Short mmCIF file of C-alpha atoms in Angstrom, two decimals:
data_model
loop_
_atom_site.label_atom_id
_atom_site.label_comp_id
_atom_site.label_asym_id
_atom_site.label_seq_id
_atom_site.Cartn_x
_atom_site.Cartn_y
_atom_site.Cartn_z
CA MET A 732 80.63 66.83 -179.21
CA SER A 733 83.01 69.82 -179.36
CA SER A 734 81.30 70.99 -182.54
CA ALA A 735 77.78 70.50 -181.19
CA PRO A 736 75.54 73.59 -181.20
CA PRO A 737 74.49 75.31 -177.97
CA LEU A 738 71.79 73.54 -175.99
CA ARG A 739 69.07 75.84 -174.63
CA LEU A 740 66.72 73.96 -172.28
CA LEU A 741 63.61 74.96 -170.37
CA LEU A 742 63.56 72.66 -167.33
CA ILE A 743 60.15 72.52 -165.63
CA GLU A 744 60.77 70.66 -162.38
CA ASP A 745 59.44 71.50 -158.90
CA SER A 746 62.15 69.48 -157.16
CA PHE A 747 65.31 71.55 -156.81
CA ALA A 748 67.36 68.39 -156.11
CA VAL A 749 66.20 66.67 -159.32
CA ALA A 750 66.77 69.83 -161.36
CA ARG A 751 70.26 70.33 -159.96
CA GLU A 752 71.21 66.68 -160.55
CA PHE A 753 69.93 66.85 -164.14
CA GLU A 754 71.80 70.05 -164.96
CA THR A 755 75.03 69.02 -163.19
CA ALA A 756 75.21 65.66 -164.98
CA LEU A 757 74.44 67.14 -168.38
CA ARG A 758 76.95 69.96 -167.95
CA THR A 759 79.82 67.50 -167.51
CA LEU A 760 79.50 66.78 -171.24
CA GLU A 761 77.94 69.92 -172.67
CA GLY A 762 80.03 72.42 -170.72
CA GLU A 763 79.46 76.06 -171.65
CA ARG A 764 77.18 75.03 -174.52
CA LEU A 765 74.46 74.18 -171.99
CA HIS A 766 72.03 76.93 -171.01
CA VAL A 767 69.28 75.84 -168.60
CA HIS A 768 66.33 78.03 -167.61
CA HIS A 769 64.77 76.33 -164.57
CA VAL A 770 61.20 76.99 -163.44
CA GLU A 771 59.13 75.11 -160.86
CA THR A 772 55.58 75.36 -162.25
CA LEU A 773 53.84 74.99 -165.57
CA GLY A 774 52.30 78.45 -165.22
CA GLU A 775 55.74 80.02 -164.93
CA ALA A 776 56.94 77.98 -167.91
CA LEU A 777 54.06 79.21 -170.06
CA ARG A 778 54.86 82.81 -169.15
CA VAL A 779 58.53 82.32 -170.05
CA LEU A 780 57.61 80.74 -173.39
CA GLY A 781 55.21 83.56 -174.19
CA ALA A 782 57.77 86.27 -173.48
CA ARG A 783 60.89 84.65 -174.96
CA ALA A 784 62.05 85.83 -178.39
CA VAL A 785 64.55 82.99 -178.98
CA PRO A 786 62.94 79.52 -178.77
CA PHE A 787 64.29 76.79 -176.52
CA ASP A 788 65.90 73.77 -178.15
CA CYS A 789 64.03 71.39 -175.84
CA LEU A 790 61.44 71.48 -173.06
CA VAL A 791 62.04 69.05 -170.17
CA VAL A 792 58.96 68.71 -167.97
CA ASP A 793 58.14 66.65 -164.89
CA LEU A 794 54.72 64.98 -165.13
CA ARG A 795 53.99 65.81 -161.48
CA LEU A 796 54.13 69.54 -160.85
CA SER A 797 52.53 71.51 -158.05
CA ASP A 798 50.06 73.21 -160.41
CA VAL A 799 49.33 70.40 -162.91
CA GLU A 800 49.88 66.67 -163.24
CA GLY A 801 50.07 64.26 -166.14
CA LEU A 802 49.22 64.75 -169.81
CA PRO A 803 47.72 68.27 -169.51
CA ALA A 804 51.23 69.64 -169.02
CA VAL A 805 52.41 68.15 -172.32
CA LYS A 806 49.28 69.27 -174.16
CA ARG A 807 49.53 72.86 -172.92
CA LEU A 808 53.23 73.08 -173.75
CA ARG A 809 52.56 71.71 -177.22
CA GLY A 810 49.78 74.26 -177.66
CA VAL A 811 52.07 77.18 -176.77
CA ASP A 812 55.10 75.96 -178.76
CA PRO A 813 54.06 73.36 -181.38
CA SER A 814 57.59 72.97 -182.73
CA ALA A 815 59.53 72.40 -179.49
CA PRO A 816 60.84 68.91 -178.63
CA ILE A 817 59.50 67.71 -175.27
CA VAL A 818 61.15 65.26 -172.87
CA VAL A 819 59.04 64.15 -169.88
CA ILE A 820 60.35 63.11 -166.47
CA ALA A 821 58.24 60.54 -164.65
CA GLY A 822 58.49 58.21 -161.69
CA GLU A 823 58.14 54.46 -162.02
CA GLU A 824 54.51 54.71 -160.91
CA ASP A 825 53.79 57.08 -163.82
CA ARG A 826 55.53 55.07 -166.55
CA GLY A 827 52.22 54.37 -168.30
CA THR A 828 51.33 58.07 -168.35
CA ALA A 829 54.80 58.87 -169.69
CA VAL A 830 54.35 56.42 -172.57
CA GLU A 831 50.94 57.95 -173.25
CA ALA A 832 52.64 61.37 -173.37
CA LEU A 833 54.65 60.14 -176.36
CA ARG A 834 51.38 59.80 -178.26
CA HIS A 835 50.42 63.36 -177.37
CA GLY A 836 53.50 65.14 -178.64
CA ALA A 837 56.45 64.28 -176.39
CA GLN A 838 59.60 62.96 -178.06
CA ASP A 839 61.15 60.92 -175.23
CA LEU A 840 60.95 60.14 -171.53
CA LEU A 841 63.21 59.83 -168.49
CA ILE A 842 62.26 57.59 -165.56
CA TYR A 843 63.33 58.99 -162.18
CA PRO A 844 65.18 57.96 -160.10
CA TRP A 845 67.51 57.29 -163.01
CA GLN A 846 70.46 54.98 -162.60
CA ARG A 847 73.32 57.00 -161.17
CA THR A 848 76.13 55.39 -163.13
CA ALA A 849 79.17 56.75 -164.92
CA GLU A 850 77.04 56.79 -168.09
CA LEU A 851 74.27 58.99 -166.61
CA ALA A 852 75.48 62.13 -168.39
CA VAL A 853 75.76 60.23 -171.68
CA ASP A 854 72.23 58.87 -171.26
CA LEU A 855 70.77 62.29 -170.49
CA ARG A 856 72.51 63.89 -173.45
CA ARG A 857 71.42 61.07 -175.75
CA VAL A 858 67.78 61.52 -174.72
CA VAL A 859 67.76 65.32 -175.02
CA ARG A 860 69.70 65.67 -178.26
CA GLY A 861 67.90 62.62 -179.68
CA ALA A 862 64.56 64.27 -178.91
CA ILE A 863 65.67 67.37 -180.80
CA GLU A 864 66.75 65.33 -183.83
CA ARG A 865 63.53 63.28 -183.86
CA ARG A 866 61.41 66.42 -183.64
CA GLN A 867 63.28 67.87 -186.61
CA GLN A 868 62.75 64.65 -188.57
CA GLN A 869 59.10 64.59 -187.55
CA ALA A 870 58.64 68.15 -188.79
CA ALA A 871 60.30 67.24 -192.09
CA HIS A 872 58.03 64.21 -192.63
CA LYS A 873 54.92 66.02 -191.29
CA PRO A 874 53.16 62.83 -190.06
CA LEU A 875 49.40 62.87 -189.56
CA PRO A 876 48.27 63.40 -185.96
CA PRO A 877 46.95 60.31 -184.17
CA ASN A 878 43.21 59.73 -184.61
CA ASP A 879 41.90 58.55 -181.28
CA ASP A 880 38.40 58.13 -182.69
CA GLU A 881 39.28 55.23 -184.97
CA GLU A 882 39.58 51.83 -183.40
CA THR A 883 42.61 50.84 -185.46
CA ALA A 884 44.30 54.24 -185.62
CA ASP A 885 47.40 53.00 -183.81
CA LEU A 886 47.93 50.20 -186.33
CA ALA A 887 46.84 51.81 -189.58
CA ALA A 888 49.34 54.68 -189.86
CA PRO A 889 50.81 54.75 -193.38
CA PRO A 890 54.40 53.50 -193.65
CA ARG A 891 57.08 56.04 -194.37
CA ALA A 892 58.34 56.21 -197.94
CA ASP A 893 61.94 55.46 -196.98
CA GLU A 894 61.27 52.36 -194.82
CA ASP A 895 62.53 49.86 -197.39
CA THR A 896 65.88 51.65 -197.55
CA ALA A 897 66.13 52.73 -193.89
CA PHE A 898 65.59 49.32 -192.25
CA VAL A 899 66.89 45.81 -192.70
CA MET A 900 65.79 42.50 -191.21
CA ARG A 901 68.02 40.20 -189.22
CA PHE A 902 67.16 36.64 -188.16
CA GLN A 903 68.53 34.70 -185.19
CA PRO A 904 67.68 31.06 -184.41
CA TRP A 905 67.20 29.31 -181.11
CA ILE A 906 67.36 25.57 -180.43
CA GLN A 907 65.91 22.92 -178.16
CA MET A 908 68.83 21.68 -176.08
CA GLU A 909 68.36 17.93 -175.63
CA GLU A 910 68.00 17.08 -179.32
CA ARG A 911 69.80 20.22 -180.50
CA ARG A 912 67.01 20.84 -182.96
CA ILE A 913 66.03 24.22 -184.34
CA TYR A 914 62.92 25.44 -182.56
CA GLY A 915 62.45 28.98 -183.80
CA ILE A 916 63.71 32.05 -185.64
CA GLU A 917 63.51 35.57 -184.21
CA ALA A 918 62.95 38.32 -186.78
CA MET A 919 64.58 41.57 -185.69
CA LEU A 920 64.76 45.07 -187.12
CA GLY A 921 68.08 46.66 -187.98
CA SER A 922 68.98 50.13 -189.17
CA ARG A 923 71.14 50.80 -192.21
CA ALA A 924 72.32 54.13 -190.80
CA THR A 925 72.94 53.37 -187.10
CA GLN A 926 73.91 50.55 -184.74
CA ASP A 927 70.67 50.84 -182.77
CA SER A 928 69.29 47.66 -181.23
CA PRO A 929 65.86 46.37 -182.32
CA ARG A 930 64.29 47.72 -179.13
CA GLU A 931 65.89 51.14 -179.67
CA ILE A 932 64.46 51.20 -183.19
CA LEU A 933 61.00 50.36 -181.85
CA ARG A 934 61.30 53.06 -179.20
CA ALA A 935 62.33 55.66 -181.77
CA ALA A 936 59.38 54.68 -183.98
CA GLU A 937 57.14 54.94 -180.91
CA THR A 938 58.21 58.53 -180.26
CA ARG A 939 57.51 59.44 -183.91
CA GLY A 940 54.06 57.87 -183.84
CA GLU A 941 55.10 55.30 -186.48
CA LEU A 942 55.22 52.14 -184.39
CA GLY A 943 52.13 50.51 -185.88
CA ALA A 944 53.32 51.15 -189.44
CA LEU A 945 56.78 49.77 -188.70
CA SER A 946 55.36 46.60 -187.13
CA GLU A 947 53.19 46.07 -190.20
CA TRP A 948 56.21 46.65 -192.44
CA LEU A 949 58.09 43.88 -190.63
CA LEU A 950 55.22 41.41 -191.03
CA ARG A 951 54.78 42.39 -194.67
CA ARG A 952 58.45 41.65 -195.36
CA VAL A 953 58.79 38.49 -193.30
CA GLY A 954 55.49 36.88 -194.43
CA PRO A 955 56.64 35.91 -197.96
CA LEU A 956 60.00 34.65 -196.64
CA TRP A 957 58.35 32.47 -194.02
CA ARG A 958 55.92 31.01 -196.55
CA GLN A 959 58.87 30.26 -198.84
CA TRP A 960 60.77 28.51 -196.06
CA ARG A 961 57.65 26.64 -195.03
CA SER A 962 57.03 25.32 -198.55
CA ALA A 963 60.71 24.32 -198.82
CA GLY A 964 60.44 22.35 -195.58
CA ILE A 965 63.03 24.40 -193.68
CA ALA A 966 60.80 26.60 -191.52
CA PRO A 967 61.09 25.80 -187.78
CA PRO A 968 57.95 25.65 -185.60
CA ARG A 969 58.07 29.27 -184.41
CA LEU A 970 58.65 32.76 -185.80
CA ALA A 971 59.27 35.35 -183.07
CA VAL A 972 58.83 39.13 -183.33
CA ASN A 973 59.25 41.86 -180.71
CA VAL A 974 56.21 43.83 -179.58
CA ALA A 975 56.49 47.23 -177.89
CA PRO A 976 54.38 47.53 -174.70
CA SER A 977 52.58 50.63 -175.99
CA GLU A 978 51.27 48.63 -178.96
CA LEU A 979 49.11 46.70 -176.51
CA GLN A 980 47.35 49.95 -175.61
CA ALA A 981 45.90 50.24 -179.12
CA ARG A 982 42.19 49.50 -179.33
CA ARG A 983 41.46 45.93 -180.38
CA PHE A 984 45.19 45.27 -180.73
CA ALA A 985 44.81 41.48 -180.68
CA ARG A 986 42.10 41.42 -183.35
CA SER A 987 44.01 43.85 -185.57
CA ARG A 988 47.28 41.91 -185.22
CA LEU A 989 45.55 38.60 -185.98
CA ALA A 990 44.07 40.19 -189.10
CA LEU A 991 47.57 41.27 -190.15
CA LEU A 992 48.87 37.74 -189.69
CA GLN A 993 46.09 36.37 -191.87
CA GLU A 994 46.70 39.03 -194.52
CA HIS A 995 50.39 38.17 -194.76
CA GLY A 996 49.95 34.40 -194.70
CA LEU A 997 51.22 33.78 -191.17
CA SER A 998 49.45 31.32 -188.89
CA PRO A 999 48.92 32.36 -185.24
CA GLY A 1000 50.11 28.89 -184.24
CA GLU A 1001 53.52 29.69 -185.73
CA MET A 1002 53.93 33.07 -184.05
CA GLN A 1003 55.69 34.09 -180.85
CA PHE A 1004 55.34 37.66 -179.55
CA GLU A 1005 58.10 38.82 -177.20
CA LEU A 1006 57.78 41.72 -174.73
CA ALA A 1007 60.24 43.07 -172.18
CA GLU A 1008 59.66 41.58 -168.73
CA ASP A 1009 59.21 44.80 -166.72
CA ALA A 1010 57.01 46.42 -169.36
CA ILE A 1011 54.58 43.52 -169.58
CA VAL A 1012 54.25 43.37 -165.78
CA GLU A 1013 53.41 47.08 -165.64
CA ALA A 1014 51.17 47.09 -168.72
CA GLY A 1015 47.85 47.04 -166.85
CA VAL A 1016 44.61 45.07 -167.10
CA LYS A 1017 43.52 45.86 -170.68
CA PRO A 1018 46.79 44.72 -172.35
CA LEU A 1019 46.65 41.45 -170.42
CA ALA A 1020 43.22 40.80 -171.91
CA GLU A 1021 44.71 41.44 -175.37
CA LEU A 1022 47.47 38.92 -174.63
CA GLN A 1023 44.88 36.35 -173.52
CA GLU A 1024 43.03 36.81 -176.81
CA LEU A 1025 46.25 36.29 -178.77
CA ARG A 1026 47.07 33.15 -176.77
CA ALA A 1027 43.57 31.79 -177.37
CA ALA A 1028 44.24 32.13 -181.11
CA GLY A 1029 47.49 30.17 -180.80
CA VAL A 1030 50.11 32.92 -180.51
CA ARG A 1031 52.81 32.23 -177.91
CA ILE A 1032 53.53 35.11 -175.49
CA VAL A 1033 57.07 35.26 -174.08
CA ALA A 1034 58.58 37.65 -171.53
CA ASP A 1035 62.01 38.80 -172.72
CA ASN A 1036 65.00 40.13 -170.72
CA VAL A 1037 63.87 38.25 -167.60
CA GLY A 1038 66.31 38.93 -164.79
CA ARG A 1039 67.42 42.39 -165.91
CA SER A 1040 64.94 44.28 -163.72
CA GLN A 1041 63.76 43.71 -160.16
CA VAL A 1042 60.32 42.43 -161.13
CA ALA A 1043 58.90 40.16 -158.44
CA LEU A 1044 58.62 36.50 -159.45
CA LEU A 1045 55.06 36.37 -158.12
CA ALA A 1046 53.98 39.16 -160.49
CA LEU A 1047 55.73 37.44 -163.39
CA ALA A 1048 54.18 34.07 -162.55
CA ARG A 1049 50.65 35.51 -162.74
CA LEU A 1050 51.04 36.77 -166.31
CA PRO A 1051 49.51 34.93 -169.30
CA LEU A 1052 52.84 33.60 -170.58
CA ASP A 1053 53.98 30.61 -172.59
CA GLY A 1054 57.66 31.11 -171.85
CA ILE A 1055 60.44 33.43 -170.73
CA LYS A 1056 63.84 34.40 -172.11
CA LEU A 1057 66.57 34.96 -169.57
CA ASP A 1058 68.46 38.21 -170.02
CA TYR A 1059 71.94 37.77 -171.47
CA SER A 1060 73.45 39.43 -168.37
CA LEU A 1061 72.36 36.45 -166.27
CA ILE A 1062 74.15 34.00 -168.56
CA GLU A 1063 77.20 36.24 -168.56
CA SER A 1064 77.22 36.25 -164.75
CA VAL A 1065 76.86 32.46 -164.67
CA ARG A 1066 79.84 32.26 -167.03
CA LEU A 1067 81.82 34.31 -164.50
CA GLN A 1068 80.93 31.80 -161.75
CA ASP A 1069 78.62 34.21 -159.92
CA ARG A 1070 76.82 32.09 -157.30
CA ALA A 1071 73.94 34.52 -156.83
CA SER A 1072 73.19 34.49 -160.56
CA ARG A 1073 73.27 30.69 -160.66
CA ALA A 1074 70.82 30.60 -157.77
CA ALA A 1075 68.56 33.14 -159.52
CA VAL A 1076 68.58 31.10 -162.73
CA ARG A 1077 67.74 27.90 -160.84
CA GLY A 1078 64.80 29.69 -159.25
CA LEU A 1079 63.52 30.92 -162.61
CA VAL A 1080 63.88 27.47 -164.15
CA ALA A 1081 61.98 25.94 -161.23
CA MET A 1082 59.22 28.52 -161.63
CA CYS A 1083 58.91 27.69 -165.34
CA THR A 1084 58.75 23.99 -164.58
CA GLU A 1085 56.00 24.54 -162.00
CA LEU A 1086 54.00 26.74 -164.41
CA GLY A 1087 54.53 24.48 -167.41
CA ILE A 1088 56.16 27.19 -169.54
CA THR A 1089 59.47 27.21 -171.44
CA CYS A 1090 62.73 28.83 -170.36
CA CYS A 1091 65.26 30.01 -172.95
CA ALA A 1092 68.81 31.21 -172.22
CA VAL A 1093 69.87 34.19 -174.34
CA GLY A 1094 73.51 35.11 -174.88
CA VAL A 1095 74.92 31.59 -175.12
CA GLU A 1096 78.29 32.27 -176.75
CA ASN A 1097 80.36 29.10 -176.27
CA GLU A 1098 80.33 25.50 -175.12
CA THR A 1099 80.92 26.60 -171.53
CA ASP A 1100 77.65 28.50 -171.62
CA PHE A 1101 75.94 25.49 -173.21
CA ASN A 1102 77.16 23.13 -170.48
CA ALA A 1103 76.24 25.58 -167.71
CA SER A 1104 72.73 26.04 -169.16
CA ARG A 1105 72.26 22.29 -169.37
CA GLU A 1106 73.42 21.89 -165.78
CA LEU A 1107 70.93 24.51 -164.63
CA GLY A 1108 68.06 22.71 -166.35
CA ILE A 1109 67.47 25.14 -169.24
CA HIS A 1110 65.96 23.50 -172.34
CA PHE A 1111 66.20 26.24 -175.00
CA LEU A 1112 69.21 28.27 -176.13
CA GLN A 1113 69.78 31.38 -178.23
CA GLY A 1114 73.07 33.16 -178.85
CA TYR A 1115 76.16 33.34 -181.02
CA TRP A 1116 77.04 29.69 -180.28
CA VAL A 1117 73.77 28.68 -181.92
CA GLY A 1118 73.78 31.34 -184.65
CA ARG A 1119 74.41 35.06 -185.03
CA PRO A 1120 71.77 37.50 -186.32
CA GLN A 1121 71.90 37.04 -190.07
CA SER A 1122 70.48 38.43 -193.29
CA GLN A 1123 67.55 36.66 -194.95
CA ASP A 1124 69.81 34.97 -197.52
CA ALA A 1125 72.30 33.85 -194.87
CA ILE A 1126 69.63 32.43 -192.55
CA ALA A 1127 68.05 30.56 -195.49
CA ARG A 1128 71.41 28.91 -196.19
CA TRP A 1129 71.79 28.16 -192.48
CA LEU A 1130 68.37 26.49 -192.36
CA GLU A 1131 69.05 24.48 -195.51
CA ALA A 1132 72.28 23.21 -193.95
CA CYS A 1133 70.44 22.12 -190.79
CA VAL A 1134 67.09 20.83 -192.01
CA PRO A 1135 66.51 18.26 -194.75
CA LYS A 1136 64.19 19.79 -197.33
CA ALA A 1137 61.86 16.81 -197.19
CA GLN A 1138 60.89 17.57 -193.60
CA ARG A 1139 58.49 20.29 -192.51
CA ARG A 1140 59.48 20.20 -188.86
CA PRO A 1141 62.98 20.76 -187.46
CA SER A 1142 65.19 17.69 -187.44
CA PRO A 1143 68.05 16.87 -185.04
CA ILE A 1144 71.36 18.53 -185.75
CA THR A 1145 74.63 17.21 -184.40
CA ALA A 1146 76.00 20.64 -183.49
CA PRO A 1147 75.30 24.26 -184.25
CA PRO A 1148 76.89 24.90 -187.66
CA PRO A 1149 79.21 27.88 -188.06
CA ALA A 1150 77.26 31.05 -188.70
CA PRO A 1151 77.70 32.43 -192.22
CA PRO A 1152 78.76 36.06 -192.58
CA ALA A 1153 75.90 38.46 -191.84
#
């Protein structure tokens, strides 16, 4: 970052301790390039913005200030400086408001207290400089503002012209353990330009207001492939896609998503929607009703990354779920003979058994992981030992090698075949 340009920030934070921690951490990487103007109220921030000749590179604002709370702060900042990138700071209890702020002009969010790790400075810099880059890209594309008056506004945004060249699809299978049969394929987004994970890509699209269009793009691309595999007799029972928590906030999300499935030739009974564990717990009442409607139509709802956060098991058990996926970190800890992790996994498996839902281990990389998962009572596996994320041509060859073409449902396989090059 030695060649990075200066970073001029307006930090609007009424807690001196939070402001000092933010600036100190960020300065360890930015050094003399960092210039922070700290104010404690929105009123003072508006006066500074009105009198300043040189614009700030980014506005960082706490959603709970002494003179204003919540979305009004973002809206007033956007009104004074329409071009400035905005990063919001929010507590865990205000996570929903912070996500809503992304729809009203903010580029990214920070949840406080943030994890005080060696990577804190890197994370803060990534968020701030990423917000600046996304705002520049957003200005270049000039997307239409969200239309809150239309029921399907969140899902009907037009796809960007460069989507077909900017994104790629990757597919990763998972299997049922006892018979080692293919049970499903997860369709994931990849970026041609970066190494971002599928969830990072969804989050970036969320900040640009393009999440609905990107989700539709994925279904539009995967629909013909799935129908082709289905007619060839190699499609497993389930096709899984990731859903961002904020998508559930769209009006009539379930009905709109079911209409998309019908349009692209995908049956609800074949679909599995996966959401991060902590996000689905915190989503609120309305999204849960949307999930219930999807389940009633036949879509499976699965909580992903279970075990990464500190979500209470009781809260998780009360959700309308058909299954969970254990976070890869749990399987990694089991591999390292961590007794606490083994006990946690046994508890999660027992909960799934009691609730009658499935439990899938993610991150199974070798036979040791397979044997440990079997010992712990897990019935479904996903990971490199089963199959790596692959291109559409590679996964088609993988399926053809595993499933006789004459059969429409997955057949037993003697062992996971070697994954072809992605």
